């Protein structure tokens, strides 16, 4: 069996540091590991339209932004195929066939979809397109025979749904599709990075993000304004590090070297945490350190991004080439699906 990756993001906004630790960083490592036969990175514009159908300009503009974010982080079009979902019409056709294999009740049980419906106030009037996006995600994954999908934790129910559809399909029509597995970040803090406001998830749709493209000043302003422990009122009060996003970010981003360079009074994060927990450590000092760490990580990404942004037509050329290549692969796999389903009537004409 070939080792194939399919992964992607919705162009509903620029990418943020949650994407970076939740999936982007891992993708770049996997890309450079040489262990994969093919890597497809999809900009999921059709999926973004399921809850932004009234704002196509936003989706269109963010395709460029996401492509720039990818390349700035090290996704290399020479090694990975970056493509735009809507260009690959075969994905829509697959979705239509897979819909027969899923019940409405099953879609409504998906915990991530449930939470998103609530967040978007869609509960009373659910757009069909939005409710069925896990089915379209199954099409995205299986169209490329991907066995590996690097994602954040919120995507686990989607992978479970994909595996169920694959099993139903193969059971009914014979072994055709590959069952994919999710690859999650190893660091627990990166599974679902919280927002700067302390909300459970940093999310483009919630406006609580530090973006990969933020200027040094914006990063500083956002870090300095972060939610911490609301009960840590006096410096001497004991503080909570577990639900405190400043410490969760340090868990996700800081290294021993950062301590040696910017905060040598502490050997490591455990020592800093212990001080905060027993009281006597002011939030400002934690934030100053976090700001130094974030600036160091984000500066090279931002500089590369600025360089790439000087030639937007080249970005679209790259996307076009990737999308054409993806379309060929998806068409070949769709042909296998149609054959298995006995609807390949004109295949030999
Ligand atoms: P939206 O609010 O439009 O859904 P989003 O910020 O959730 O946007 P997506 O494009 O839906 O971003 O997610 C792309 C990938 O990034 C998925 O694999 C998802 O699990 C991961 N991801 C998104 N947000 C986070 C986060 N806060 N922490 C870790 N991973 C994340
Ligand atoms: Mg999302």
Coordinates of C-alpha atoms and ligand atoms in Angstrom, one line a residue:
X1 CA 0.0 0.0 0.0
X2 CA 1.2 3.5 -0.8
X3 CA 1.6 6.1 1.9
X4 CA -0.5 9.1 0.9
X5 CA -1.4 12.2 2.9
X6 CA -4.5 14.3 2.4
X7 CA -4.9 17.3 4.6
X8 CA -6.3 20.9 4.3
X9 CA -7.8 24.0 5.6
X10 CA -10.9 26.1 5.0
X11 CA -10.1 29.5 3.4
X12 CA -12.4 31.2 5.9
X13 CA -9.6 33.4 7.1
X14 CA -5.8 33.5 7.4
X15 CA -4.1 30.7 9.2
X16 CA -3.2 31.0 12.9
X17 CA -0.9 29.6 15.4
X18 CA -3.5 26.9 16.3
X19 CA -3.2 25.6 12.7
X20 CA 0.6 25.8 13.0
X21 CA 0.9 23.5 16.0
X22 CA -2.2 21.5 15.4
X23 CA -1.3 20.4 11.9
X24 CA 0.9 22.6 9.7
X25 CA 4.1 21.9 11.6
X26 CA 3.5 18.2 11.4
X27 CA 2.7 18.3 7.7
X28 CA 6.0 20.0 7.0
X29 CA 7.9 17.4 9.1
X30 CA 6.0 14.5 7.3
X31 CA 6.7 16.2 3.9
X32 CA 10.4 16.3 4.6
X33 CA 10.6 12.9 6.2
X34 CA 10.6 11.2 2.7
X35 CA 8.3 8.5 4.1
X36 CA 5.3 9.5 1.9
X37 CA 4.7 8.7 -1.7
X38 CA 2.3 11.6 -2.2
X39 CA 1.1 14.6 -0.2
X40 CA -2.0 16.5 -1.1
X41 CA -2.8 19.7 0.7
X42 CA -6.3 21.0 -0.1
X43 CA -7.7 24.5 0.3
X44 CA -11.2 23.6 1.1
X45 CA -13.1 26.5 -0.6
X46 CA -16.3 24.5 -1.3
X47 CA -16.4 23.5 2.4
X48 CA -15.8 27.1 3.5
X49 CA -18.8 28.1 1.4
X50 CA -21.1 25.8 3.4
X51 CA -21.1 28.4 6.1
X52 CA -19.9 31.4 4.1
X53 CA -22.2 31.0 1.1
X54 CA -23.3 34.6 1.4
X55 CA -19.7 35.8 1.3
X56 CA -17.9 34.4 -1.7
X57 CA -15.5 37.4 -1.8
X58 CA -14.1 36.4 1.6
X59 CA -13.5 32.8 0.5
X60 CA -11.9 33.9 -2.7
X61 CA -9.5 36.3 -1.0
X62 CA -8.5 33.8 1.6
X63 CA -7.4 31.2 -0.9
X64 CA -4.4 33.4 -1.6
X65 CA -3.8 34.0 2.1
X66 CA -3.9 30.3 3.0
X67 CA -1.6 29.4 0.1
X68 CA 0.9 32.1 1.3
X69 CA 0.6 30.7 4.9
X70 CA 1.4 27.2 3.6
X71 CA 4.4 28.1 1.7
X72 CA 5.7 30.5 4.4
X73 CA 5.6 27.6 6.9
X74 CA 7.5 25.3 4.6
X75 CA 5.0 23.4 2.6
X76 CA 6.9 23.1 -0.7
X77 CA 4.9 22.9 -3.9
X78 CA 7.8 20.8 -5.3
X79 CA 7.1 18.1 -2.7
X80 CA 3.4 18.5 -1.9
X81 CA 0.5 19.1 -4.3
X82 CA -1.4 22.2 -3.1
X83 CA -4.8 22.4 -4.8
X84 CA -8.2 24.2 -4.6
X85 CA -11.1 21.9 -3.7
X86 CA -13.8 23.3 -6.1
X87 CA -11.5 22.8 -9.1
X88 CA -11.8 19.1 -8.6
X89 CA -15.4 18.5 -9.5
X90 CA -15.0 14.7 -9.0
X91 CA -15.1 15.4 -5.2
X92 CA -18.6 16.6 -5.5
X93 CA -19.7 13.5 -7.5
X94 CA -18.1 11.2 -4.9
X95 CA -19.9 13.1 -2.1
X96 CA -23.2 12.4 -3.9
X97 CA -22.7 8.7 -3.9
X98 CA -21.4 8.5 -0.3
X99 CA -24.5 10.4 0.9
X100 CA -26.5 7.1 0.3
X101 CA -24.3 5.5 3.0
X102 CA -25.0 7.9 5.8
X103 CA -28.1 8.7 7.8
X104 CA -29.3 12.1 8.9
X105 CA -29.3 10.9 12.5
X106 CA -25.6 9.9 12.1
X107 CA -24.7 13.4 10.8
X108 CA -26.6 15.1 13.6
X109 CA -24.7 13.1 16.2
X110 CA -21.3 14.3 15.1
X111 CA -20.0 16.3 18.1
X112 CA -17.9 18.8 16.2
X113 CA -20.7 19.6 13.8
X114 CA -23.1 19.9 16.8
X115 CA -20.8 22.4 18.4
X116 CA -20.4 24.4 15.2
X117 CA -24.1 24.5 14.5
X118 CA -24.6 26.0 17.9
X119 CA -21.7 28.5 17.5
X120 CA -23.1 29.6 14.1
X121 CA -26.7 29.8 15.4
X122 CA -27.7 27.3 12.6
X123 CA -29.7 25.1 15.0
X124 CA -33.1 26.2 13.8
X125 CA -32.4 26.2 10.1
X126 CA -29.5 24.0 9.2
X127 CA -28.1 24.4 5.6
X128 CA -27.9 20.9 4.1
X129 CA -24.5 21.7 2.7
X130 CA -23.1 22.4 6.2
X131 CA -24.6 19.3 7.8
X132 CA -23.1 17.1 5.1
X133 CA -19.6 18.5 5.1
X134 CA -18.2 15.4 6.9
X135 CA -19.4 13.4 3.9
X136 CA -17.6 15.7 1.5
X137 CA -14.5 15.4 3.7
X138 CA -14.7 11.6 3.2
X139 CA -14.7 12.2 -0.6
X140 CA -11.7 14.5 -0.3
X141 CA -9.7 11.9 1.6
X142 CA -10.7 8.8 -0.4
X143 CA -10.4 10.5 -3.8
X144 CA -6.7 10.5 -3.3
X145 CA -6.5 7.0 -1.6
X146 CA -5.0 8.8 1.4
X147 CA -4.2 6.6 4.4
X148 CA -2.9 9.5 6.6
X149 CA -4.6 12.7 7.6
X150 CA -2.7 15.1 9.9
X151 CA -5.3 17.1 11.8
X152 CA -6.2 18.8 15.1
X153 CA -8.4 17.0 17.6
X154 CA -11.7 18.6 16.5
X155 CA -11.4 16.6 13.3
X156 CA -11.4 13.1 14.9
X157 CA -15.2 12.7 14.4
X158 CA -14.7 13.5 10.7
X159 CA -12.2 10.7 10.4
X160 CA -14.4 8.3 12.2
X161 CA -17.2 9.2 9.8
X162 CA -14.9 8.7 6.9
X163 CA -13.8 5.2 8.2
X164 CA -17.5 4.2 8.5
X165 CA -18.3 5.3 5.0
X166 CA -15.3 3.4 3.6
X167 CA -16.3 0.3 5.5
X168 CA -19.9 0.5 4.2
X169 CA -18.8 1.2 0.7
X170 CA -16.2 -1.7 0.6
X171 CA -18.8 -4.0 2.3
X172 CA -21.4 -3.2 -0.4
X173 CA -19.4 -2.8 -3.5
X174 CA -16.1 -4.7 -2.8
X175 CA -12.7 -3.5 -1.6
X176 CA -12.2 -0.2 -3.3
X177 CA -11.5 2.6 -0.8
X178 CA -8.7 3.0 1.7
X179 CA -9.5 3.5 5.4
X180 CA -7.7 6.6 6.6
X181 CA -6.2 7.3 10.0
X182 CA -5.7 10.6 11.7
X183 CA -2.3 11.8 12.9
X184 CA -2.6 14.1 15.9
X185 CA 0.1 16.3 17.4
X186 CA 2.1 14.5 20.1
X187 CA 2.2 17.5 22.4
X188 CA -1.2 17.6 24.3
X189 CA -1.3 21.4 24.3
X190 CA -1.3 21.4 20.5
X191 CA -4.4 19.2 20.1
X192 CA -6.7 22.1 20.4
X193 CA -5.0 25.3 21.1
X194 CA -7.3 27.7 23.0
X195 CA -8.0 31.3 21.9
X196 CA -6.3 34.3 23.3
X197 CA -9.6 35.0 25.0
X198 CA -9.5 31.7 26.9
X199 CA -12.2 30.1 24.7
X200 CA -11.7 26.3 24.2
X201 CA -10.5 26.7 20.6
X202 CA -8.6 29.3 18.6
X203 CA -10.7 29.6 15.5
X204 CA -10.9 31.9 12.6
X205 CA -14.6 32.2 13.1
X206 CA -14.2 33.3 16.7
X207 CA -11.8 36.2 16.3
X208 CA -9.5 35.0 19.0
X209 CA -6.4 34.2 17.0
X210 CA -2.8 35.1 16.6
X211 CA -2.3 34.9 12.8
X212 CA 0.9 33.7 11.2
X213 CA 0.9 36.9 9.2
X214 CA 0.4 39.3 12.2
X215 CA 3.0 42.1 12.6
X216 CA 5.4 42.1 15.5
X217 CA 3.2 44.9 17.1
X218 CA 0.0 42.9 16.6
X219 CA 1.5 39.8 18.2
X220 CA 2.7 41.8 21.2
X221 CA -0.7 43.5 21.6
X222 CA -2.5 40.2 21.5
X223 CA -0.1 38.4 23.9
X224 CA -0.2 41.3 26.4
X225 CA -4.0 41.3 26.2
X226 CA -4.4 37.6 26.7
X227 CA -6.9 36.0 29.2
X228 CA -5.0 34.4 32.1
X229 CA -6.3 33.1 35.4
X230 CA -9.2 35.4 36.5
X231 CA -8.6 34.5 40.2
X232 CA -4.9 35.5 40.1
X233 CA -5.7 39.0 41.3
X234 CA -2.9 39.9 43.7
X235 CA 0.6 38.8 42.6
X236 CA 0.9 36.8 45.8
X237 CA -2.3 34.8 45.0
X238 CA -1.6 31.2 43.8
X239 CA -2.3 30.9 40.1
X240 CA -3.7 28.3 37.8
X241 CA -1.5 27.2 34.9
X242 CA -3.7 24.4 33.6
X243 CA -6.6 26.4 32.2
X244 CA -4.5 29.5 31.6
X245 CA -3.9 30.0 27.9
X246 CA -0.5 31.8 28.4
X247 CA 0.8 28.7 30.0
X248 CA -0.8 26.4 27.4
X249 CA 0.9 28.4 24.7
X250 CA 4.2 28.1 26.5
X251 CA 3.6 24.4 26.7
X252 CA 3.0 24.4 22.9
X253 CA 5.8 26.7 21.8
X254 CA 8.6 27.3 24.3
X255 CA 11.8 25.3 24.4
X256 CA 14.7 25.0 26.8
X257 CA 16.6 27.3 24.5
X258 CA 14.0 30.0 24.8
X259 CA 14.4 29.9 28.6
X260 CA 18.2 30.1 28.4
X261 CA 17.9 33.0 26.0
X262 CA 15.0 35.1 27.4
X263 CA 14.3 33.9 31.0
X264 CA 17.5 32.3 32.5
X265 CA 16.1 32.7 36.0
X266 CA 14.1 29.6 35.4
X267 CA 15.6 26.3 34.1
X268 CA 12.4 25.3 32.3
X269 CA 8.6 25.6 32.1
X270 CA 8.1 23.3 35.1
X271 CA 9.9 25.8 37.3
X272 CA 8.0 28.8 35.9
X273 CA 4.7 27.0 36.4
X274 CA 5.6 26.0 40.0
X275 CA 6.3 29.7 40.8
X276 CA 3.0 30.8 39.3
X277 CA 1.1 28.1 41.2
X278 CA 2.6 29.0 44.6
X279 CA 2.1 32.7 44.0
X280 CA 4.4 35.7 43.5
X281 CA 4.8 35.6 39.8
X282 CA 3.2 38.5 37.9
X283 CA 1.3 37.8 34.7
X284 CA 3.2 40.6 32.9
X285 CA 6.5 38.6 33.2
X286 CA 4.9 35.4 31.8
X287 CA 3.4 37.4 28.9
X288 CA 6.7 39.2 28.2
X289 CA 8.4 35.8 27.9
X290 CA 5.6 34.4 25.8
X291 CA 5.9 37.4 23.5
X292 CA 9.6 36.8 23.0
X293 CA 9.0 33.2 22.2
X294 CA 6.2 34.0 19.7
X295 CA 8.2 36.7 18.0
X296 CA 11.1 34.4 17.5
X297 CA 8.9 31.6 16.0
X298 CA 6.7 33.9 13.9
X299 CA 9.3 36.3 12.5
X300 CA 10.9 34.0 9.9
X301 CA 7.4 32.8 8.8
X302 CA 6.2 36.4 8.4
X303 CA 9.3 37.5 6.4
X304 CA 9.0 34.5 4.0
X305 CA 5.3 35.3 3.6
X306 CA 6.1 38.9 2.7
X307 CA 8.6 37.8 0.1
X308 CA 6.1 35.3 -1.4
X309 CA 3.3 37.9 -1.4
X310 CA 5.3 40.0 -3.9
X311 CA 4.3 37.7 -6.7
X312 CA 0.6 36.7 -6.3
X313 CA 0.2 35.5 -10.0
X314 CA 3.0 32.9 -9.2
X315 CA 0.9 31.7 -6.3
X316 CA -2.1 31.2 -8.6
X317 CA 0.0 29.5 -11.2
X318 CA 1.1 27.0 -8.5
X319 CA -2.5 26.5 -7.4
X320 CA -3.6 25.9 -10.9
X321 CA -0.9 23.3 -11.6
X322 CA -1.6 21.6 -8.3
X323 CA -5.4 21.6 -8.9
X324 CA -5.0 20.1 -12.4
X325 CA -2.8 17.3 -11.1
X326 CA -5.2 16.6 -8.2
X327 CA -8.1 16.5 -10.7
X328 CA -6.4 13.8 -12.7
X329 CA -5.8 11.6 -9.7
X330 CA -9.3 12.1 -8.4
X331 CA -10.8 11.3 -11.8
X332 CA -8.9 8.0 -11.9
X333 CA -10.1 7.0 -8.4
X334 CA -13.6 8.1 -9.2
X335 CA -13.5 5.7 -12.2
X336 CA -12.7 2.9 -9.8
X337 CA -15.6 3.9 -7.5
X338 CA -18.0 3.9 -10.5
X339 CA -16.8 0.6 -11.6
X340 CA -17.3 -0.9 -8.2
X341 CA -20.8 0.6 -8.1
X342 CA -21.6 -0.8 -11.5
X343 CA -22.3 2.6 -13.0
X344 CA -19.3 2.6 -15.4
X345 CA -21.7 2.1 -18.3
X346 CA -19.7 3.9 -21.0
X347 CA -16.2 3.1 -19.7
X348 CA -15.2 1.0 -22.7
X349 CA -16.6 3.1 -25.4
Ligands
LIG1 P1 -13.2 27.7 11.0 O1 -13.5 28.5 12.3 O2 -13.6 28.4 9.8 O3 -13.7 26.3 11.1 P2 -10.7 26.8 12.0 O4 -9.8 27.8 12.6 O5 -11.4 25.8 12.8 O6 -11.6 27.6 11.0 P3 -10.1 24.8 9.9 O7 -9.8 25.3 8.5 O8 -11.5 24.4 10.2 O9 -9.8 26.1 10.9 O10 -9.1 23.7 10.4 C1 -8.0 23.3 9.7 C2 -7.1 22.4 10.5 O11 -6.5 23.0 11.6 C3 -7.9 21.1 11.1 O12 -7.0 20.0 11.0 C4 -8.1 21.5 12.5 O13 -8.1 20.4 13.4 C5 -6.8 22.3 12.8 N1 -7.1 23.4 13.8 C6 -7.9 24.4 13.7 N2 -7.9 25.1 14.8 C7 -7.1 24.5 15.7 C8 -6.6 24.8 17.1 N3 -7.1 25.8 17.7 N4 -5.7 23.9 17.6 C9 -5.3 22.9 17.0 N5 -5.6 22.6 15.7 C10 -6.5 23.4 15.1
LIG2 MG1 -12.9 24.4 11.7

